[in-house]
Amino acid sequence: MDKQTTNVNELEAAKQLNIMNELKVRFDQEVEKTGKQKTYHIETFGCQMNSRDSEKISGILKQIGYVETDTEDADFVLYNTCTVRENANNRVYGRLGYLGKLKKSHPGMIIALCGCMMQEATVVEKIKTSYRFVDIIFGTHNIFKLAELLQTRLDSDRTVIDLWKNTEFIVENLPNDRKYSFKAGVNIMFGCNNFCSYCIVPYVRGRERSRNPQDILEEIKAMADDGVVEIMLLGQNVNSYGKNLETPMSFAGLLNEIGKIDKIERIRFMTSHPKDLSDELIEVMKDNDKICRHLHLPLQSGSTRVLQIMNRRYTKESYLALVDRIRSAIPDISLTTDIIVGFPGETEEDFAETMDVVKKVGFDSAFTFIYSKRTGTPAATMENQVEETVAMERFDRLLKEIQSGSAKAAGRDEHTVQKVLVEEINSQNPELLTGRLSNNLLVHFPGDKSLIGKIVDVDLQESKGFYYMGSLVK
Ligand code: 5AD
Ligand code: SF4
């Protein structure tokens, strides 16, 4: 990003902070008159990018003077939507119907929609005609403008719609409301340039843009000073980080820099594209034990023929070879993946190739999806769409294979002592704490809540398949 763009971004941040202050004064006066706090509620659908965006939205709303509530019977309700598969859209429409009724009994309620679904023109048309009670619609590129959009809405009685197709803007230093005090997500890049033929993300999240390393490092240092010990670096394809920066920098280089921040004890990242995963990254992971022993490496399909039509730009063989390289450098790594079944034209032979890769790799776990047609993507108009019953049957077989692989993989660390980040009091038994291993598995063990946020040694006494039961090593 050049100097001029940086200045524009700073001006924009200042402008938005100013609007937040204006609204705060206005809200404080109203609260004084009515004696009632204004409340907000956010529902987040979809991936970790959306969760991170919701923290930013929450930060803006708190700055304005709203307080969070866990019901949708709130003064400001926002749905941060996902559109990666059709059922994500349907869930939003279903809940919107309910919200419309709730609004009738809640005078002054403001309903806002944002996120990936809003970047689709047909969705916005449908909301304008069928869900006219919606007050504010914005997309994935202009979250930083929320205060301004809210001010516009309060000063008029029309729906405020602000959607950007794409942007160069990365506005830094706006308020932020982290869900956990000890771990945090950090965006390192936005958008995606890969155009996998089934995927809507490049259309709704725009072109790939990397944040400046200085901005990322400053953000992480400030978080570390604030008590954060674990960070999750977020991007659609973190392995291509930095390629479009004025002074290019590799993802592995960025990891090295982050590793130097003393108080950061754990670094995670998501998602890696197999085609861009470099040997340099494997080396850095091997040498730096702050980097967690977990790699999410979406396979999507095990058939080279299907991978080519998916535009994934790797083959079955090159994926398996990559897994070998990773495992021989970092033997205790946990590998997880995403797989789609029923991609257009997928034959029984293609599916058998997917099953073969799953057997050979033995993933620790996997997210499996039935292909969902996304209008506007190349795959949506491909011939030979697979019958739903066929896809479902393959899905069931795949799930069984994945489960048997993860049962084998789990338990690998039974009877060893591992470092664990204590995250919370166990939701079912308040005598227990729940913590996370470097490889992302959970362990439950007796302990005091004062340990939450600390990294402790835990003896993994018993594997329960997807988690462990353990005891604290003093
Ligand atoms: N249908 C099914 N699954 C999809 N994904 C992305 N697009 C689709 C689609 N059209 C899956 C991919 C991706 C994950 C986030 O969602 O597996 O890795
Ligand atoms: Fe979608 Fe492919 Fe980009 Fe991932 S890499 S967001 S699957 S287009």
XYZ file of C-alpha atoms and ligand atoms in Angstrom:
500
model
C 0.000 0.000 0.000
C 1.480 3.416 -0.902
C 1.757 6.473 1.366
C -1.221 8.211 -0.153
C -3.507 5.243 0.556
C -2.187 5.066 4.124
C -3.110 8.734 4.686
C -6.586 8.219 3.281
C -7.039 5.251 5.643
C -5.930 7.315 8.642
C -8.335 10.115 7.711
C -11.144 7.602 7.357
C -10.425 6.100 10.794
C -10.453 9.587 12.340
C -13.750 10.397 10.644
C -15.383 7.203 11.903
C -14.113 7.713 15.464
C -15.589 11.190 15.361
C -18.998 9.845 14.328
C -18.817 7.250 17.117
C -18.229 10.066 19.620
C -21.167 12.067 18.246
C -23.445 9.060 18.556
C -22.171 8.376 22.065
C -23.163 11.868 23.193
C -26.590 11.394 21.621
C -27.089 7.951 23.184
C -25.915 9.082 26.624
C -28.556 11.811 26.555
C -31.262 9.311 25.592
C -30.195 6.886 28.326
C -30.344 9.720 30.853
C -33.898 10.535 29.759
C -35.263 6.995 29.615
C -33.111 5.404 32.301
C -32.631 2.408 29.985
C -29.347 1.196 28.461
C -29.382 0.538 24.731
C -28.637 -3.093 23.912
C -27.153 -4.903 20.925
C -27.022 -8.494 19.760
C -24.886 -10.013 16.999
C -25.493 -13.396 15.356
C -22.465 -14.605 13.431
C -22.759 -17.222 10.708
C -19.893 -18.915 8.865
C -16.150 -18.886 9.234
C -13.525 -17.380 11.534
C -13.236 -14.330 9.279
C -16.807 -13.496 10.149
C -16.172 -14.104 13.858
C -13.274 -11.678 13.677
C -15.407 -9.109 11.807
C -18.078 -9.449 14.493
C -15.516 -8.525 17.154
C -14.783 -5.339 15.213
C -18.499 -4.583 14.892
C -18.943 -5.223 18.592
C -16.080 -2.830 19.323
C -17.776 -0.056 17.331
C -21.163 -0.637 18.994
C -19.675 -0.591 22.499
C -17.812 2.609 21.693
C -21.125 4.193 20.722
C -22.614 3.170 24.077
C -24.541 -0.015 23.372
C -24.279 -2.899 25.837
C -24.297 -6.496 24.671
C -27.236 -8.820 25.355
C -27.639 -12.482 24.499
C -31.197 -12.265 23.167
C -32.416 -10.936 19.851
C -34.907 -8.759 21.722
C -32.381 -5.919 21.538
C -32.269 -2.310 20.316
C -29.734 -3.177 17.613
C -29.687 -6.660 16.078
C -27.124 -7.607 13.464
C -26.729 -10.775 11.423
C -23.229 -11.253 10.035
C -24.012 -13.646 7.204
C -22.268 -16.403 5.246
C -23.050 -17.554 1.722
C -20.504 -20.284 1.106
C -23.268 -22.908 0.873
C -26.977 -22.590 0.118
C -28.127 -23.728 3.583
C -26.205 -20.836 5.184
C -28.478 -18.449 3.222
C -31.623 -20.360 4.165
C -30.821 -20.149 7.850
C -30.581 -16.368 7.616
C -33.934 -16.053 5.826
C -35.565 -18.326 8.419
C -34.327 -16.254 11.334
C -35.166 -12.972 9.615
C -38.847 -13.981 9.535
C -38.734 -14.384 13.318
C -36.866 -11.104 13.771
C -39.503 -9.213 11.761
C -42.187 -10.343 14.237
C -39.995 -9.433 17.205
C -39.453 -5.944 15.832
C -43.205 -5.238 15.980
C -43.122 -5.590 19.761
C -39.859 -3.700 20.190
C -40.239 -0.045 19.197
C -37.117 1.504 17.734
C -35.351 -1.812 17.092
C -32.733 -1.479 14.364
C -32.005 -4.529 12.238
C -28.749 -4.655 10.303
C -27.402 -7.278 7.907
C -23.822 -7.590 6.740
C -21.324 -10.200 5.579
C -20.834 -12.291 2.479
C -24.497 -12.890 1.613
C -25.033 -9.141 1.249
C -22.406 -8.969 -1.501
C -24.870 -10.798 -3.767
C -27.241 -8.540 -5.708
C -30.065 -11.139 -5.803
C -30.018 -11.458 -2.010
C -30.253 -7.696 -1.510
C -33.154 -7.497 -3.998
C -35.006 -10.207 -2.069
C -34.468 -8.441 1.247
C -35.629 -5.113 -0.188
C -38.890 -6.637 -1.365
C -39.655 -9.387 1.158
C -38.000 -8.166 4.374
C -38.676 -4.445 4.293
C -38.222 -4.079 8.040
C -34.430 -4.368 7.633
C -32.804 -0.999 8.453
C -29.170 -1.265 7.390
C -27.408 -3.441 4.825
C -23.657 -3.387 4.298
C -21.068 -5.840 3.028
C -17.657 -7.260 3.706
C -15.601 -4.260 2.567
C -17.041 -1.449 4.678
C -17.498 -2.727 8.220
C -15.433 0.217 9.409
C -18.299 2.514 8.291
C -20.927 1.034 10.602
C -21.187 4.109 12.862
C -21.718 6.353 9.835
C -24.395 4.047 8.417
C -26.167 3.951 11.768
C -26.082 7.735 12.021
C -27.569 8.018 8.532
C -30.320 5.572 9.491
C -31.164 7.433 12.689
C -31.422 10.706 10.780
C -33.735 9.348 8.078
C -36.452 6.742 7.850
C -35.165 4.872 4.851
C -33.250 1.607 4.664
C -29.559 2.408 4.415
C -27.786 0.218 1.878
C -24.056 0.580 1.332
C -22.362 -2.128 -0.677
C -18.913 -2.030 -2.231
C -17.818 -4.384 -4.982
C -14.175 -4.280 -3.967
C -11.756 -2.083 -2.109
C -8.146 -1.102 -1.614
C -8.984 0.212 1.853
C -7.674 -1.438 5.002
C -8.677 0.890 7.814
C -6.567 0.279 10.925
C -6.947 1.282 14.570
C -10.696 1.219 15.027
C -12.244 -0.120 18.248
C -12.210 -3.840 18.785
C -13.927 -6.110 21.274
C -12.142 -9.428 21.778
C -14.163 -12.452 22.860
C -11.308 -13.936 24.937
C -8.729 -12.026 26.943
C -5.948 -14.551 26.281
C -6.379 -15.543 22.635
C -7.229 -13.538 19.558
C -7.696 -13.718 15.806
C -5.637 -11.379 13.635
C -6.443 -10.723 9.995
C -3.283 -10.790 7.932
C -4.979 -10.606 4.562
C -8.389 -10.181 3.038
C -10.027 -11.648 -0.061
C -8.981 -14.445 -2.384
C -7.589 -14.655 -5.920
C -7.875 -18.390 -6.440
C -11.300 -18.758 -7.996
C -11.812 -22.411 -7.187
C -14.663 -23.170 -9.562
C -17.222 -24.065 -6.845
C -16.442 -21.176 -4.508
C -18.214 -17.857 -4.110
C -15.655 -16.334 -1.740
C -13.566 -14.463 -4.369
C -16.770 -12.799 -5.619
C -17.993 -11.707 -2.204
C -14.706 -10.989 -0.408
C -12.913 -9.430 -3.371
C -9.292 -9.539 -4.455
C -6.450 -10.574 -2.231
C -5.008 -7.755 -0.083
C -2.293 -8.248 2.524
C -1.950 -6.011 5.551
C 1.405 -4.334 6.097
C 3.639 -6.444 8.345
C 4.289 -3.407 10.600
C 0.547 -2.992 11.225
C 0.138 -6.701 11.976
C 3.137 -6.765 14.328
C 1.998 -3.637 16.141
C -1.477 -5.087 16.617
C -0.060 -8.339 17.991
C 2.396 -6.529 20.297
C -0.463 -4.479 21.723
C -2.498 -7.648 22.219
C 0.450 -9.342 23.948
C 0.780 -6.368 26.310
C -2.918 -6.809 26.999
C -2.579 -10.447 28.071
C -2.984 -12.362 24.807
C -0.752 -15.455 24.631
C -2.173 -17.230 21.578
C -2.970 -15.713 18.215
C -4.689 -17.137 15.161
C -3.576 -15.528 11.891
C -6.503 -15.351 9.510
C -6.727 -15.285 5.727
C -8.441 -17.251 2.962
C -5.038 -18.357 1.744
C -2.351 -17.385 4.258
C 0.363 -19.080 2.210
C 0.202 -16.367 -0.389
C 0.560 -13.598 2.216
C 2.652 -10.626 1.213
C 2.930 -11.247 -2.507
C 1.215 -7.970 -3.379
C 2.922 -5.766 -0.795
C 5.126 -2.879 -1.885
C 8.006 -4.720 -0.216
C 6.996 -8.341 -0.639
C 7.291 -10.658 2.346
C 6.574 -14.362 2.603
C 4.175 -15.904 5.102
C 7.069 -17.839 6.611
C 8.934 -14.519 7.025
C 5.941 -12.998 8.784
C 5.716 -16.007 11.127
C 9.374 -15.558 12.033
C 8.793 -11.912 12.932
C 5.725 -12.730 15.027
C 7.670 -15.493 16.795
C 10.033 -12.818 18.129
C 7.291 -11.175 20.188
C 8.140 -12.429 23.670
C 4.772 -12.728 25.322
C 3.157 -14.517 22.393
C 3.507 -18.185 23.243
C 1.396 -19.811 20.535
C 0.768 -19.022 16.895
C -1.934 -20.654 14.789
C -3.034 -19.852 11.255
C -5.797 -20.661 8.846
C -6.322 -21.475 5.957
C -3.456 -22.941 3.948
C -3.817 -23.677 0.249
C -1.783 -26.796 -0.647
C -0.557 -25.246 -3.903
C 1.182 -22.389 -2.061
C 2.567 -24.201 0.979
C 6.319 -23.645 0.739
C 9.241 -25.697 2.034
C 10.327 -22.483 3.747
C 7.101 -22.592 5.783
C 7.659 -26.233 6.741
C 11.167 -25.338 7.929
C 9.944 -22.375 9.970
C 7.222 -24.509 11.568
C 9.734 -27.203 12.379
C 12.199 -24.796 14.001
C 9.810 -22.609 15.931
C 7.893 -24.368 18.650
C 5.641 -21.368 19.229
C 3.923 -22.401 15.991
C 1.220 -24.888 16.873
C 1.434 -28.479 15.686
C -1.653 -28.187 13.528
C -2.151 -27.600 9.832
C -5.517 -27.234 8.151
C -4.894 -28.253 4.567
C -8.083 -28.410 2.494
C -8.042 -31.349 0.069
C -11.501 -30.795 -1.487
C -11.123 -33.899 -3.684
C -8.648 -36.744 -4.065
C -9.230 -37.073 -7.807
C -6.685 -35.249 -9.952
C -9.313 -34.987 -12.696
C -11.830 -33.306 -10.363
C -9.135 -31.124 -8.769
C -8.327 -29.773 -12.192
C -11.953 -28.889 -12.910
C -12.143 -27.358 -9.418
C -9.159 -25.188 -10.447
C -7.212 -26.229 -7.356
C -3.856 -26.401 -9.148
C -2.451 -29.497 -7.408
C -2.823 -33.223 -8.030
C -3.578 -36.215 -5.832
C 0.092 -37.150 -6.001
C 1.426 -33.687 -5.211
C -0.930 -33.415 -2.219
C 0.257 -36.755 -0.854
C 3.887 -35.779 -1.442
C 3.303 -32.519 0.431
C 1.795 -34.423 3.361
C 4.892 -36.642 3.389
C 7.225 -33.647 3.456
C 5.265 -32.065 6.308
C 5.089 -35.269 8.337
C 8.748 -36.112 7.953
C 9.741 -32.620 9.127
C 7.130 -32.395 11.915
C 6.094 -35.933 12.916
C 3.680 -34.889 15.686
C 1.680 -32.517 13.475
C -2.085 -32.804 13.379
C -3.530 -32.557 9.876
C -7.122 -31.538 9.261
C -8.925 -30.851 6.003
C -12.042 -29.827 4.060
C -13.596 -32.179 1.514
C -16.461 -31.648 -0.916
C -18.462 -34.594 -2.252
C -20.775 -34.498 -5.241
C -18.892 -31.868 -7.243
C -20.371 -31.752 -10.791
C -19.243 -34.755 -12.814
C -17.760 -36.609 -9.806
C -17.869 -40.314 -10.680
C -17.633 -43.304 -8.372
C -13.982 -43.656 -9.500
C -13.270 -40.017 -8.595
C -14.864 -40.539 -5.207
C -12.764 -43.687 -4.674
C -9.666 -41.487 -5.174
C -10.886 -39.172 -2.412
C -11.429 -42.154 -0.103
C -7.955 -43.370 -0.994
C -6.315 -40.075 0.024
C -8.326 -40.021 3.245
C -7.122 -43.556 4.060
C -3.522 -42.767 3.165
C -3.297 -39.491 5.102
C -5.373 -40.461 8.147
C -6.564 -36.918 8.888
C -7.011 -36.005 12.538
C -10.371 -34.567 11.575
C -12.163 -33.138 8.573
C -15.004 -30.863 7.603
C -17.001 -32.648 4.941
C -19.486 -30.884 2.700
C -21.990 -31.865 0.065
C -21.391 -29.690 -2.990
C -23.738 -26.717 -3.013
C -24.432 -24.856 -6.236
C -23.490 -21.169 -5.945
C -24.923 -18.996 -8.697
C -22.214 -17.008 -10.456
C -19.472 -19.602 -10.012
C -18.270 -21.661 -13.010
C -19.327 -24.963 -11.399
C -22.960 -23.838 -11.127
C -23.454 -24.144 -14.878
C -21.461 -27.334 -15.364
C -23.255 -30.339 -16.763
C -23.548 -33.609 -14.849
C -24.602 -32.151 -11.522
C -24.556 -35.119 -9.154
C -27.905 -36.418 -7.864
C -28.510 -35.525 -4.237
C -29.099 -39.129 -3.175
C -25.779 -40.180 -4.739
C -23.938 -37.320 -3.020
C -25.555 -38.147 0.334
C -24.583 -41.787 0.078
C -20.961 -40.842 -0.718
C -21.008 -38.315 2.088
C -21.978 -41.039 4.591
C -19.216 -43.356 3.402
C -16.676 -40.532 3.582
C -17.748 -39.583 7.084
C -17.238 -43.166 8.300
C -13.756 -43.253 6.801
C -12.865 -39.900 8.369
C -14.153 -41.047 11.746
C -12.151 -44.242 11.678
C -9.032 -42.219 10.732
C -9.535 -39.724 13.536
C -10.168 -42.483 16.074
C -6.766 -43.908 15.113
C -5.062 -40.515 15.200
C -6.566 -39.499 18.526
C -4.865 -41.092 21.453
C -1.465 -40.665 19.830
C -0.404 -38.514 22.776
C -2.046 -40.586 25.519
C 0.136 -40.873 28.652
C 2.343 -37.951 27.684
C 2.622 -34.559 29.346
C 1.671 -31.681 27.047
C 1.448 -27.912 27.224
C -2.174 -26.799 27.432
C -3.730 -23.351 27.164
C -6.534 -23.295 29.739
C -9.601 -21.796 28.052
C -12.613 -22.139 30.318
C -14.463 -23.941 33.075
C -15.866 -27.163 31.642
C -19.425 -26.547 30.478
C -20.712 -29.821 31.930
C -18.701 -30.216 35.109
C -17.656 -27.044 36.969
C -14.940 -28.965 38.814
C -13.074 -29.388 35.531
C -11.175 -26.991 33.308
C -11.026 -27.268 29.536
C -7.835 -26.497 27.682
C -6.365 -26.848 24.224
C -3.257 -28.713 23.119
C -0.911 -27.352 20.509
C -2.472 -29.816 18.034
C -5.885 -28.252 18.699
C -7.412 -31.171 20.638
C -9.173 -30.449 23.935
C -8.353 -31.863 27.348
C -10.507 -31.732 30.478
C -8.869 -31.876 33.898
C -9.521 -30.860 37.513
C -8.243 -27.390 38.355
C -8.972 -23.902 39.565
C -10.433 -21.175 37.356
C -7.521 -18.888 38.211
C -5.588 -20.907 35.609
C -7.776 -19.695 32.730
C -5.587 -17.978 30.146
C -2.408 -19.694 31.380
C -0.328 -22.354 29.688
C 0.116 -25.336 32.009
C 1.502 -28.886 31.830
C -1.167 -31.585 31.723
C -0.747 -35.350 31.825
C -3.054 -36.817 29.161
C -4.305 -39.824 31.093
C -7.042 -41.094 28.840
C -8.010 -40.541 25.218
C -11.756 -40.330 24.618
C -11.501 -40.245 20.845
C -11.914 -36.543 20.183
C -10.606 -35.269 23.503
C -8.562 -36.304 26.520
C -9.122 -36.526 30.252
C -6.035 -35.433 32.145
C -4.472 -34.138 35.315
C -2.436 -31.069 36.068
C 1.304 -31.589 36.519
C 2.439 -29.344 39.348
N -20.197 -26.342 -1.844
C -19.759 -27.088 -0.810
N -18.707 -26.750 -0.051
C -18.062 -25.605 -0.361
N -16.992 -25.016 0.197
C -16.744 -23.869 -0.472
N -17.636 -23.707 -1.462
C -18.466 -24.779 -1.416
C -19.584 -25.193 -2.187
N -20.033 -24.473 -3.220
C -16.243 -25.599 1.303
C -14.796 -25.872 0.912
C -14.034 -24.828 1.673
C -14.901 -24.651 2.895
C -14.673 -23.402 3.656
O -16.211 -24.685 2.383
O -14.455 -27.178 1.349
O -12.725 -25.238 1.990
Fe -12.710 -20.386 -2.049
Fe -10.619 -21.593 -3.196
Fe -10.383 -19.054 -2.292
Fe -10.606 -21.079 -0.539
S -8.914 -20.762 -2.004
S -11.722 -19.096 -0.486
S -11.990 -22.485 -1.610
S -11.691 -19.752 -3.965
